[in-house]
Coordinates of C-alpha atoms in Angstrom, one line a residue:
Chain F
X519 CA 7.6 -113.6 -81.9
X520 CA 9.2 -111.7 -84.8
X521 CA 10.0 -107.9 -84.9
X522 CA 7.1 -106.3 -86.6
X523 CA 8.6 -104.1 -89.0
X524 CA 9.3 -100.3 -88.5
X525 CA 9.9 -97.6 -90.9
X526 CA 13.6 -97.1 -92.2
X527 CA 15.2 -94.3 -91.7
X528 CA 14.9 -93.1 -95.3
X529 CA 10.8 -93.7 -95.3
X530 CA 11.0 -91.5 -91.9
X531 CA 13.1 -88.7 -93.9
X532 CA 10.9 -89.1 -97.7
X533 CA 7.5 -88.7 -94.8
X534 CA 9.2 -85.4 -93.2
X535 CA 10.2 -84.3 -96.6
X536 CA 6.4 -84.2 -97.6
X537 CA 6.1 -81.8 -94.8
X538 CA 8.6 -79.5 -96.8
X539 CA 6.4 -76.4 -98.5
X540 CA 8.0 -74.7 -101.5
X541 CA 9.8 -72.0 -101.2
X542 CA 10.9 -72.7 -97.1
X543 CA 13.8 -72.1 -95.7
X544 CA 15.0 -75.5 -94.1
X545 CA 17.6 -76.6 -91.7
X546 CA 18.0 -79.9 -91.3
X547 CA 20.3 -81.8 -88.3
X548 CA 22.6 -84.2 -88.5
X549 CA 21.3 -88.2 -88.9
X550 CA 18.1 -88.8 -90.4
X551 CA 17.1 -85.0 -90.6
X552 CA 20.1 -84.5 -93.3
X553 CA 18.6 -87.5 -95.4
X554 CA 15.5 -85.7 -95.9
X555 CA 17.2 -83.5 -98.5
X556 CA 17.1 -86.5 -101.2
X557 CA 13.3 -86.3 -100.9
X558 CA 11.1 -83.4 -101.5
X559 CA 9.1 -83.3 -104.8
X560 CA 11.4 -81.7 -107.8
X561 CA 8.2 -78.8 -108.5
X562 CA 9.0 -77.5 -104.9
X563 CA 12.0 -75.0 -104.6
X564 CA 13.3 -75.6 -101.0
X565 CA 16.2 -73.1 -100.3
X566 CA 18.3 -75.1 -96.9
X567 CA 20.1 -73.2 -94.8
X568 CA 23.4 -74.5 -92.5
X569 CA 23.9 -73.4 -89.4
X570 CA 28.0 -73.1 -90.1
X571 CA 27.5 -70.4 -92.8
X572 CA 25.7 -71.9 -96.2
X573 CA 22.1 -71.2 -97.9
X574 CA 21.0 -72.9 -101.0
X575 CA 23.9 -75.3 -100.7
X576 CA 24.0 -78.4 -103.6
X577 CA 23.8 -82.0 -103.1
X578 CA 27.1 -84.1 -101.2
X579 CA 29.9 -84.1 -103.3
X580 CA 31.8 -86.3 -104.9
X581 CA 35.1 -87.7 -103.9
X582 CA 36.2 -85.5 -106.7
X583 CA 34.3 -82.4 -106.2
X584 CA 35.4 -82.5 -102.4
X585 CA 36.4 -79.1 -100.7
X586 CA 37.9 -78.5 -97.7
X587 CA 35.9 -75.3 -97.7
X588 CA 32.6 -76.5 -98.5
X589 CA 30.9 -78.8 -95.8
X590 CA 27.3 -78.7 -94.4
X591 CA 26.5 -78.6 -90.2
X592 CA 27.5 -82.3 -89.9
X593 CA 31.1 -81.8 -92.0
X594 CA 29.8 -83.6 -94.8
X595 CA 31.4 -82.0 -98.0
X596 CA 28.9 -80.3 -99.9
X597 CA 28.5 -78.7 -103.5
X598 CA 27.4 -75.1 -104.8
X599 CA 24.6 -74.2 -106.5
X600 CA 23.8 -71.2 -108.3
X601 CA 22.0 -68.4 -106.0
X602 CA 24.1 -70.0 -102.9
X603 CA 25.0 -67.5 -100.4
X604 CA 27.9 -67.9 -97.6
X605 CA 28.2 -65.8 -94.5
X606 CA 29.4 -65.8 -90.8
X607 CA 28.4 -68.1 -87.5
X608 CA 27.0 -64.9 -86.0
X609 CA 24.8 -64.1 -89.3
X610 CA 23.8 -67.6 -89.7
X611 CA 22.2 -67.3 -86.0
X612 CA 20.7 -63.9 -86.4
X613 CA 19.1 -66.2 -89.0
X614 CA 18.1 -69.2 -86.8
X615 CA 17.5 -66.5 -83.8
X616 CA 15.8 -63.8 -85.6
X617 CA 13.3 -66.7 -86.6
X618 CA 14.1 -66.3 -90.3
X619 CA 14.0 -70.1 -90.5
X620 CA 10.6 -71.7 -91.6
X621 CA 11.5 -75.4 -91.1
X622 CA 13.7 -77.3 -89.2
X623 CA 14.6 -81.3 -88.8
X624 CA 16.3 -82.2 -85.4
X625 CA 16.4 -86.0 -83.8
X626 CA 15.4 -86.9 -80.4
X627 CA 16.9 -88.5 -77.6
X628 CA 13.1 -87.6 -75.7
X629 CA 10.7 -85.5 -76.3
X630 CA 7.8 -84.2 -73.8
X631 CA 3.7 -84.5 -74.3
X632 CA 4.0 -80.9 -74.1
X633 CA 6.8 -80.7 -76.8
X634 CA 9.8 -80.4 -74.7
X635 CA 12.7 -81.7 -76.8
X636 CA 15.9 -83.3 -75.0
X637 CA 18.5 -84.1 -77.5
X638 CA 21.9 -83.7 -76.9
X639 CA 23.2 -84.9 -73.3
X640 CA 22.8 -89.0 -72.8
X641 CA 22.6 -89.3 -69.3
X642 CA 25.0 -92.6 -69.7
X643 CA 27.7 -90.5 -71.3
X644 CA 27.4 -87.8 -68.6
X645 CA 29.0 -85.3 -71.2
X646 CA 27.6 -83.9 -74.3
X647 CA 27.5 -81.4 -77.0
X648 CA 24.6 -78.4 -77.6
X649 CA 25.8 -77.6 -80.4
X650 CA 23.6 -75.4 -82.7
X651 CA 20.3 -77.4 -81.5
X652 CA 19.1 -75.4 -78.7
X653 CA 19.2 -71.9 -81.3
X654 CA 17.3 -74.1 -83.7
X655 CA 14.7 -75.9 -81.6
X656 CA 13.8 -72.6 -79.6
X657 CA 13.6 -70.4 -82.8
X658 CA 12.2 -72.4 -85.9
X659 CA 8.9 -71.1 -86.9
X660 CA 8.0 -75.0 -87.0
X661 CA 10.0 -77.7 -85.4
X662 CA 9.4 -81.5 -86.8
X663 CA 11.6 -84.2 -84.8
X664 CA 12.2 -87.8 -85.9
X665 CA 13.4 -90.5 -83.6
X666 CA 12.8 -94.7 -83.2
X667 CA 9.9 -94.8 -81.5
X668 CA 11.5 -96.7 -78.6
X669 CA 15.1 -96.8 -77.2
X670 CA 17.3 -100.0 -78.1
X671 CA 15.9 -101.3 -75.2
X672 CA 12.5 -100.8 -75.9
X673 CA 11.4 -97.9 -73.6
X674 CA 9.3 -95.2 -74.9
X675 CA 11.0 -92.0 -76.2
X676 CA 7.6 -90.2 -76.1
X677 CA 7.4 -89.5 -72.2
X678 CA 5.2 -87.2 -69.9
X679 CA 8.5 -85.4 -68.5
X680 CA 11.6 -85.6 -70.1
X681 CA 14.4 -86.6 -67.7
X682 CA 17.1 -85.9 -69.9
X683 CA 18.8 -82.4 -70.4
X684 CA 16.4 -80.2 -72.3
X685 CA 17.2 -78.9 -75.6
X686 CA 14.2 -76.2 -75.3
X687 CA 10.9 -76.6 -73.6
X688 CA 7.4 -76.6 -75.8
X689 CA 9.3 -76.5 -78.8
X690 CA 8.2 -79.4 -81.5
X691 CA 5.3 -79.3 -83.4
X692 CA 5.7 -82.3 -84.9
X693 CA 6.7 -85.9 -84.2
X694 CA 7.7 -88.3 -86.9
X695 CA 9.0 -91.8 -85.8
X696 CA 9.6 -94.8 -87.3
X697 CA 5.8 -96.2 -86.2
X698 CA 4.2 -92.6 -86.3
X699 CA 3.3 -89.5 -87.0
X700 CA 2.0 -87.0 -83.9
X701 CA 1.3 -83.7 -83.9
X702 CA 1.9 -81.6 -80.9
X703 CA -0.8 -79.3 -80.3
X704 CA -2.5 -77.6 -77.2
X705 CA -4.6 -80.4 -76.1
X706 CA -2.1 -82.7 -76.3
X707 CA -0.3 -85.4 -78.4
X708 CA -2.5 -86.0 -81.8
X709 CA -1.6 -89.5 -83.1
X710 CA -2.1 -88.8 -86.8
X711 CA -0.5 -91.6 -88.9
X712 CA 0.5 -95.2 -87.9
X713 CA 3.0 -97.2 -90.0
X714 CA 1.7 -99.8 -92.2
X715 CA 1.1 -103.2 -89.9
X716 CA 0.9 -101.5 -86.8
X717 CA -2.3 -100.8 -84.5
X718 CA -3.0 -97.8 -82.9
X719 CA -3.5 -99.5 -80.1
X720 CA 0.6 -100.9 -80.1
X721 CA 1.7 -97.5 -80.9
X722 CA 0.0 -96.6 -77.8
X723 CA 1.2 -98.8 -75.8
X724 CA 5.1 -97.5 -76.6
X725 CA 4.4 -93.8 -75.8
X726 CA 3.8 -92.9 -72.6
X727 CA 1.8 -90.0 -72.1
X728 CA -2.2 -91.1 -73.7
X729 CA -2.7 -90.1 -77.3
X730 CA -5.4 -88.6 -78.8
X731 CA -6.5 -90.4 -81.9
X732 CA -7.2 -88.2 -84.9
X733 CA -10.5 -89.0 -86.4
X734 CA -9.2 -89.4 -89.8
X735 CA -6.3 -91.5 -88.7
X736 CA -4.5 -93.3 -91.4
X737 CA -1.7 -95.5 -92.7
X738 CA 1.7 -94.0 -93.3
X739 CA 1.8 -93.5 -97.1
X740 CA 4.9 -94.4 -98.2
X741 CA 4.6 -93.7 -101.8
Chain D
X1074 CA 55.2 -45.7 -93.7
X1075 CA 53.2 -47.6 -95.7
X1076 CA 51.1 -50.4 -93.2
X1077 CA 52.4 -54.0 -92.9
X1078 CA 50.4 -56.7 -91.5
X1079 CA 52.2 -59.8 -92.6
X1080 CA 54.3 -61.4 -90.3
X1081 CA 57.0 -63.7 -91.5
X1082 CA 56.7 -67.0 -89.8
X1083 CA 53.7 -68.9 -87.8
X1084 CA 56.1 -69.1 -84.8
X1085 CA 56.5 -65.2 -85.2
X1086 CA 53.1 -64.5 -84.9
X1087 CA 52.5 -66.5 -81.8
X1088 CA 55.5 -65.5 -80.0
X1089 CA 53.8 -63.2 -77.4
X1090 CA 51.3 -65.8 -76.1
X1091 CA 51.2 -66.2 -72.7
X1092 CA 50.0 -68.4 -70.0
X1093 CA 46.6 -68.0 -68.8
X1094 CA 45.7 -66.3 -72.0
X1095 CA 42.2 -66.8 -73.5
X1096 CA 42.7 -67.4 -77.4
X1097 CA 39.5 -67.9 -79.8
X1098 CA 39.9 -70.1 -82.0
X1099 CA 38.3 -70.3 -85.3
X1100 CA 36.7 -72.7 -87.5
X1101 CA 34.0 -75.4 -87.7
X1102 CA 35.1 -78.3 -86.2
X1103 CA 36.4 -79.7 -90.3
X1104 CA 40.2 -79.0 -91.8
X1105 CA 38.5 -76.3 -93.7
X1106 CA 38.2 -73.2 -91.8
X1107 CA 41.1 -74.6 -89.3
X1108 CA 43.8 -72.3 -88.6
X1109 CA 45.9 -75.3 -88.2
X1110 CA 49.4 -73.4 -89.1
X1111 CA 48.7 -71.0 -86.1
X1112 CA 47.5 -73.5 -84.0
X1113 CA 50.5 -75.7 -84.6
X1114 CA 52.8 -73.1 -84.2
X1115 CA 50.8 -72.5 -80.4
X1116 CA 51.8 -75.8 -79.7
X1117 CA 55.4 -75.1 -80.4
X1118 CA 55.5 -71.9 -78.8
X1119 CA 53.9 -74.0 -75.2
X1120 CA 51.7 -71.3 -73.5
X1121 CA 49.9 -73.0 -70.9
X1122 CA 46.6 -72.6 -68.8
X1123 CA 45.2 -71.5 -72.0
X1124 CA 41.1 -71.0 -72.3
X1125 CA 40.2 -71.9 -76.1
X1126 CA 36.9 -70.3 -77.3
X1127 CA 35.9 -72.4 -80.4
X1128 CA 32.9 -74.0 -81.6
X1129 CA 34.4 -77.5 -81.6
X1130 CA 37.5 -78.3 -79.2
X1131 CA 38.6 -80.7 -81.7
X1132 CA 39.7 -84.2 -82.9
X1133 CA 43.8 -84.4 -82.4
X1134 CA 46.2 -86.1 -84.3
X1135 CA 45.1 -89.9 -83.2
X1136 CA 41.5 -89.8 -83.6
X1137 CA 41.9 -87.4 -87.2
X1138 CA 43.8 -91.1 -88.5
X1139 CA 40.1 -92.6 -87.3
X1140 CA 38.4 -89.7 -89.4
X1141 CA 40.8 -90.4 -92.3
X1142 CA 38.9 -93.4 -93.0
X1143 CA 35.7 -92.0 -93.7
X1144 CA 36.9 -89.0 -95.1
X1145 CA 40.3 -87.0 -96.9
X1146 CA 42.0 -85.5 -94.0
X1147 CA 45.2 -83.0 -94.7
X1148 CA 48.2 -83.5 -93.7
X1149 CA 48.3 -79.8 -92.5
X1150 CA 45.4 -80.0 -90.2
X1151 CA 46.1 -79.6 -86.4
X1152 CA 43.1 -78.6 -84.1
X1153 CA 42.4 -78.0 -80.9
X1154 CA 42.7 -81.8 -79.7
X1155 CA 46.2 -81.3 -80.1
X1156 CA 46.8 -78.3 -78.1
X1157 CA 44.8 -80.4 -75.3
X1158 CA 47.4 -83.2 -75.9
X1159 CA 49.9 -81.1 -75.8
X1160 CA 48.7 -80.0 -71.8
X1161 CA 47.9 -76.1 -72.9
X1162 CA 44.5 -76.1 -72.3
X1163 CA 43.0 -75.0 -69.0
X1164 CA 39.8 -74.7 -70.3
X1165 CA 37.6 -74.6 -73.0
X1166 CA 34.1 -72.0 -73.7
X1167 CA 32.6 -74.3 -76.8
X1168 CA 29.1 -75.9 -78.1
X1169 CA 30.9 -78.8 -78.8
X1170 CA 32.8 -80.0 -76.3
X1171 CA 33.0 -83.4 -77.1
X1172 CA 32.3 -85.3 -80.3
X1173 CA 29.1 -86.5 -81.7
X1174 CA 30.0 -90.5 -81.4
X1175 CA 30.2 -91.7 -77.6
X1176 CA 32.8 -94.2 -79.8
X1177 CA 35.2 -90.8 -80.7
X1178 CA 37.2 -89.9 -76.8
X1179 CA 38.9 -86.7 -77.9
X1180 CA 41.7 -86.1 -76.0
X1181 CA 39.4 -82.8 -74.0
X1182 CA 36.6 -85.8 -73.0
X1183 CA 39.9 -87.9 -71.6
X1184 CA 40.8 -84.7 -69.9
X1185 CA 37.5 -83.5 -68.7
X1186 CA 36.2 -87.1 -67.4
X1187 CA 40.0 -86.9 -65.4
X1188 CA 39.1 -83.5 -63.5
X1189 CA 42.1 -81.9 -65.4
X1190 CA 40.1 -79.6 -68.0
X1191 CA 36.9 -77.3 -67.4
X1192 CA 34.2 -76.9 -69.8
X1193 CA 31.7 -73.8 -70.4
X1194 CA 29.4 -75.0 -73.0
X1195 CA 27.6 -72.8 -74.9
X1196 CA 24.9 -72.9 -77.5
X1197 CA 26.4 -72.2 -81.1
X1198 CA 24.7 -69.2 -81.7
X1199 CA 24.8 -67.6 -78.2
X1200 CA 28.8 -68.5 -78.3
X1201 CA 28.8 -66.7 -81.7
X1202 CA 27.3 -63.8 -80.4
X1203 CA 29.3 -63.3 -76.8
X1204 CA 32.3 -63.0 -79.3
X1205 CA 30.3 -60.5 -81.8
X1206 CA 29.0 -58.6 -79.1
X1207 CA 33.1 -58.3 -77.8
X1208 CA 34.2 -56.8 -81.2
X1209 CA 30.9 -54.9 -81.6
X1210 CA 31.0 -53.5 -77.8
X1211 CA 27.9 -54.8 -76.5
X1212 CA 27.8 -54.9 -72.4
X1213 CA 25.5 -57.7 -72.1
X1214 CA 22.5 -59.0 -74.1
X1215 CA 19.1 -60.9 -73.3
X1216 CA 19.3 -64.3 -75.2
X1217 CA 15.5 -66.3 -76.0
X1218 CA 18.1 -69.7 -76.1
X1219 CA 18.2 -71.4 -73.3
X1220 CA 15.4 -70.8 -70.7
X1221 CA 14.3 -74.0 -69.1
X1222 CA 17.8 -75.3 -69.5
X1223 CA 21.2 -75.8 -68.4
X1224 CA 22.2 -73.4 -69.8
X1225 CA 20.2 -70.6 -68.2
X1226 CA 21.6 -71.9 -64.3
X1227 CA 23.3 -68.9 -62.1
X1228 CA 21.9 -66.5 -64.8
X1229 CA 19.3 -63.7 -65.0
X1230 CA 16.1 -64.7 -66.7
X1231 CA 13.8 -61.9 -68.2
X1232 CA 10.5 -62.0 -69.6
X1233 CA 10.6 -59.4 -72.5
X1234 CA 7.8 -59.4 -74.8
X1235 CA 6.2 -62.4 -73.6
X1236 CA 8.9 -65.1 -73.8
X1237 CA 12.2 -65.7 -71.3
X1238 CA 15.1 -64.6 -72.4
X1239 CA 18.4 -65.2 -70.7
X1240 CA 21.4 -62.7 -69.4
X1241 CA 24.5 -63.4 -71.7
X1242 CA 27.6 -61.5 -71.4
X1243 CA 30.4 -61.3 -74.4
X1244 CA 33.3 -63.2 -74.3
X1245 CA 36.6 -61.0 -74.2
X1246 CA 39.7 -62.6 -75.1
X1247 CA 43.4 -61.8 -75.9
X1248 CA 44.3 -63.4 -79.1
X1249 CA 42.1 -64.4 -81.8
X1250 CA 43.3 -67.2 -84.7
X1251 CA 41.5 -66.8 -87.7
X1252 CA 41.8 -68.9 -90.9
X1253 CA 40.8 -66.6 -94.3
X1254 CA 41.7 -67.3 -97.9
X1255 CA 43.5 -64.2 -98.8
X1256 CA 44.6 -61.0 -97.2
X1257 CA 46.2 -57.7 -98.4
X1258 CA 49.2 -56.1 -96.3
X1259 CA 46.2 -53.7 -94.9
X1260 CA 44.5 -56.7 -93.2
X1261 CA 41.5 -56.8 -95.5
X1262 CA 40.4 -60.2 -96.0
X1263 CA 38.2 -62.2 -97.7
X1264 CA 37.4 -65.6 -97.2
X1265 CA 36.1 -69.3 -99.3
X1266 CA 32.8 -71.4 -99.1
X1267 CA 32.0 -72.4 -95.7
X1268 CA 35.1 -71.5 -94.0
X1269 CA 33.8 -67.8 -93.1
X1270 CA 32.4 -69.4 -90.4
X1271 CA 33.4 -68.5 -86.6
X1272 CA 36.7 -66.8 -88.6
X1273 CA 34.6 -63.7 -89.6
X1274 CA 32.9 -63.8 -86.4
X1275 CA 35.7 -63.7 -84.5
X1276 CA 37.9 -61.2 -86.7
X1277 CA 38.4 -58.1 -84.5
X1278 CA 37.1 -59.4 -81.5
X1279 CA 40.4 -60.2 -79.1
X1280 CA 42.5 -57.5 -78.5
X1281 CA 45.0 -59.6 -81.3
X1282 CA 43.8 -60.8 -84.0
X1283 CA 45.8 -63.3 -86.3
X1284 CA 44.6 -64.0 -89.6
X1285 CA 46.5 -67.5 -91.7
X1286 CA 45.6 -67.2 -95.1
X1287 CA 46.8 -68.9 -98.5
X1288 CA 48.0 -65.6 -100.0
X1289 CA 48.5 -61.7 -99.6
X1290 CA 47.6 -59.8 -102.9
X1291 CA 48.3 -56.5 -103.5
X1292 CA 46.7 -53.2 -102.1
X1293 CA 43.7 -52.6 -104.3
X1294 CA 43.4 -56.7 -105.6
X1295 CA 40.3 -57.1 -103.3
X1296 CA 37.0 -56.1 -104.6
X1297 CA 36.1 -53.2 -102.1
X1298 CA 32.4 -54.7 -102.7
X1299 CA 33.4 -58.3 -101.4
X1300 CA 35.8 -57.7 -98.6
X1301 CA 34.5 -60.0 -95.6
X1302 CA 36.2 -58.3 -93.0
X1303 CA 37.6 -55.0 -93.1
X1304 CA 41.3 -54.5 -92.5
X1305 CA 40.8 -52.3 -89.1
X1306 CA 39.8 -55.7 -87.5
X1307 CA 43.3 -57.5 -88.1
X1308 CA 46.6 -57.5 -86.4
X1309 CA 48.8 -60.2 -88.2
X1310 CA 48.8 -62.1 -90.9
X1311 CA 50.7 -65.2 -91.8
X1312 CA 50.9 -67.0 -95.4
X1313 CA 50.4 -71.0 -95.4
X1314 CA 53.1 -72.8 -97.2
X1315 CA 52.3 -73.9 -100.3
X1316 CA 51.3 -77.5 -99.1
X1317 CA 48.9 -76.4 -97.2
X1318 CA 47.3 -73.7 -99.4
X1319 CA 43.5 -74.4 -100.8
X1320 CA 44.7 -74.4 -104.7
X1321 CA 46.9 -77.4 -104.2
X1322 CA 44.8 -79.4 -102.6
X1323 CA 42.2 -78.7 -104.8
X1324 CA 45.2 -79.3 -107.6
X1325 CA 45.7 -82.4 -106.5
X1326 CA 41.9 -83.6 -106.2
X1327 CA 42.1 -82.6 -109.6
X1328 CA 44.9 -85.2 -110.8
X1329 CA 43.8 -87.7 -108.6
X1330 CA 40.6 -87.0 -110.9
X1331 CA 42.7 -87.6 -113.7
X1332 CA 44.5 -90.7 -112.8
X1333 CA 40.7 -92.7 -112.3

């Protein structure tokens, strides 16, 4: 039987990207979080903050407007932008700490029912790197992951208990993967949106802990 | 007699490193930001044992060849992978230990999967605030990152205003090397674009501080209003060879521009 199709990892980032309000602050990881910036809606001012020292950074750069001295969190070499501000690592987290950030973007290696992230240690690898993610997931006012739905080999990343290494515990309020969209709330995982060709039943049966089933559950719009 | 800062060689300003010394190391984990002059220049001079506080331990000379092909790498840049190479390192107090890609082995993976390197790892922002809490004086603080995680194990967890906040002490070290873009003979510096980073942080917060910058202007040349980090914070300062100073590469961009 053929692979039912899944959402790409741009219609994941343009659906987190609708999530974006104007005038947030937003930080966005390094994958598919950092691809979200091509997509908000030009009428909303989004100012994005980098954890390594940058707000209200430009687009990439160019192979010609490259500079050593100007890269975002994942060392890609950024642009400025008029009203751009630079300052220190321990500024940056007073930022993330203080809770100055409205919004922020991180992927998923699993994440709990009760919104416990684990993101940076792969048991297989044995070593790993925390980075800025555990300051971020922990102090974000809101916290949206996106992830595959499923490991490469099929297994749900949506578990009861995460038995990876925690990134921080009851953190994400909201799941976006490449079959759906889940909201984490008090009573539970919300399954809100389901992408186009897929039951909510076969979502279901790739997550592991039971979904609730918004009433007004809908197809992923993609435009 | 009027104050001098500037020192008038790399190798001079390393020259009293010794072994078992802890040495933060600024930066990002990119060239930019990379006091890769000092750090070179630490290689030479051989201290050994060496614990490296830095947010990223770094690529080394082999696997920045690997980077080269998805990105412009400098000449110039020499990180902490290469001091690891090299045998200095004892241990390392970093958020990013290892690299992003399982498919990147930096030489500190080789080491640490060998038993022959130790690793603290440390959330960014809680490693940049054990070093500002060094420089600022700060005993201890409680830190909401971490509870529920590795990170909080052996530590003291207390609940202050409703949520768990962790015990985390600052991280005192004997040399400091620090990348800026341009210094006065005071020690005032200023810095460019995203290479402030850990290198303001970290400014004044060893008992040495070293600062490599493209160029020392006179007393008076820095805007009072825009100095990053006050001179009372700095030790030493070395000046980057022209090669390696941020106008020629930026030169150069520029005629590659022109030759397209």
């Amino acid at each position: 039987m053929a692979e039912k199709e899944r959402l790409s990892r741009e219609t994941i980032a343009f659906r987190v990207a609708r999530e974006f309000e104007d005038g947030m602050v937003v930080n966005l990881g390094i994958g598919i979080p950092t691809l979200c910036l091509n997509y908000p809606t030009p009428d909303k001012e989004i100012l994005y903050q980098t954890e390594n020292g940058c707000l209200n950074f430009g687009c990439n750069a160019t192979p010609e407007e490259a500079d050593f001295d100007l890269v975002n969190a994942g060392g890609q070499m950024v642009t400025t932008k008029p009203g751009m501000s630079l300052f220190s690592h321990d500024e940056s987290f007073a930022m993330i700490r203080g809770g100055h950030i409205d919004l922020c973007v991180l992927g998923v290696m699993q994440v709990s029912e009760k919104g416990d992230l684990a993101n940076w240690l792969l048991p297989e690898r044995g070593i790993g790197s925390i980075g800025g993610a555990m300051d971020l997931a922990s102090n974000a006012k809101k916290l949206i992951v996106v992830t595959e739905h499923t490991t490469k080999d099929g297994k749900p990343k949506i578990v009861h208990e995460c038995t990876y290494e925690l990134t921080a515990v009851e953190c994400v309020d909201m799941i976006v993967t490449d079959l759906a969209v889940i909201d984490v709330t008090d009573k539970g995982l919300v399954l809100k949106e389901v992408a186009p060709g897929w039951t909510v039943e076969e979502v279901q049966e790739l997550t592991e802990p039971k979904l609730i089933i918004a009433p007004d559950v809908k197809e992923v719009q993609l435009m | 007699m009027p104050i001098n800062k500037v020192v008038g060689s790399f190798d001079a300003a390393v020259k009293d490193f010794f072994d078992g010394a802890t040495v933060l190391i600024g930066g990002f984990g990119t060239p930019g930001g990379c006091p890769s002059y000092l750090m070179e220049a630490l290689g030479k001079q051989g201290a050994k044992d060496l614990t490296i506080v830095c947010n990223n331990v770094g690529f080394g000379k082999e696997l920045m060849k690997v980077v080269a092909m998805f990105m412009k790498v400098p000449d110039w840049w020499y990180d902490g992978g290469e001091l690891t190479n090299n045998r200095q390192v004892k241990k390392a107090i970093a958020a990013f230990p290892v690299l992003a890609s399982p498919l990147l082995v930096s030489p500190f993976e080789k080491q640490l999967r060998d038993g022959e390197v130790e690793i603290d790892i440390v959330p960014q922002g809680t490693l940049a605030e054990r070093i500002r809490a060094a420089k600022a004086g700060i005993g201890a603080f409680y830190c909401p990152v971490g509870p529920g995680t590795i990170v909080e194990k052996g530590k003291e967890v207390r609940v202050i205003d409703g949520r768990k906040h962790v015990l985390e002490y600052p991280i005192k070290a004997d040399f400091g090397l620090i990348r800026a873009y341009k210094a006065d003979r005071l020690g005032n510096l200023i810095y460019r674009g995203t290479s402030r980073t850990f290198n303001a942080t970290m400014a004044g917060a060893a008992k040495v501080t070293i600062a490599e910058v493209d160029e020392v202007v006179e007393v008076g040349e820095l805007d009072p209003e825009s100095i990053v980090t006050p001179a009372l914070y700095v030790d030493m300062v070395a000046v980057r060879p022209e090669e390696g100073r941020t106008q020629i590469v930026q030169k150069i961009s520029k005629e590659e521009q022109l030759r397209k």
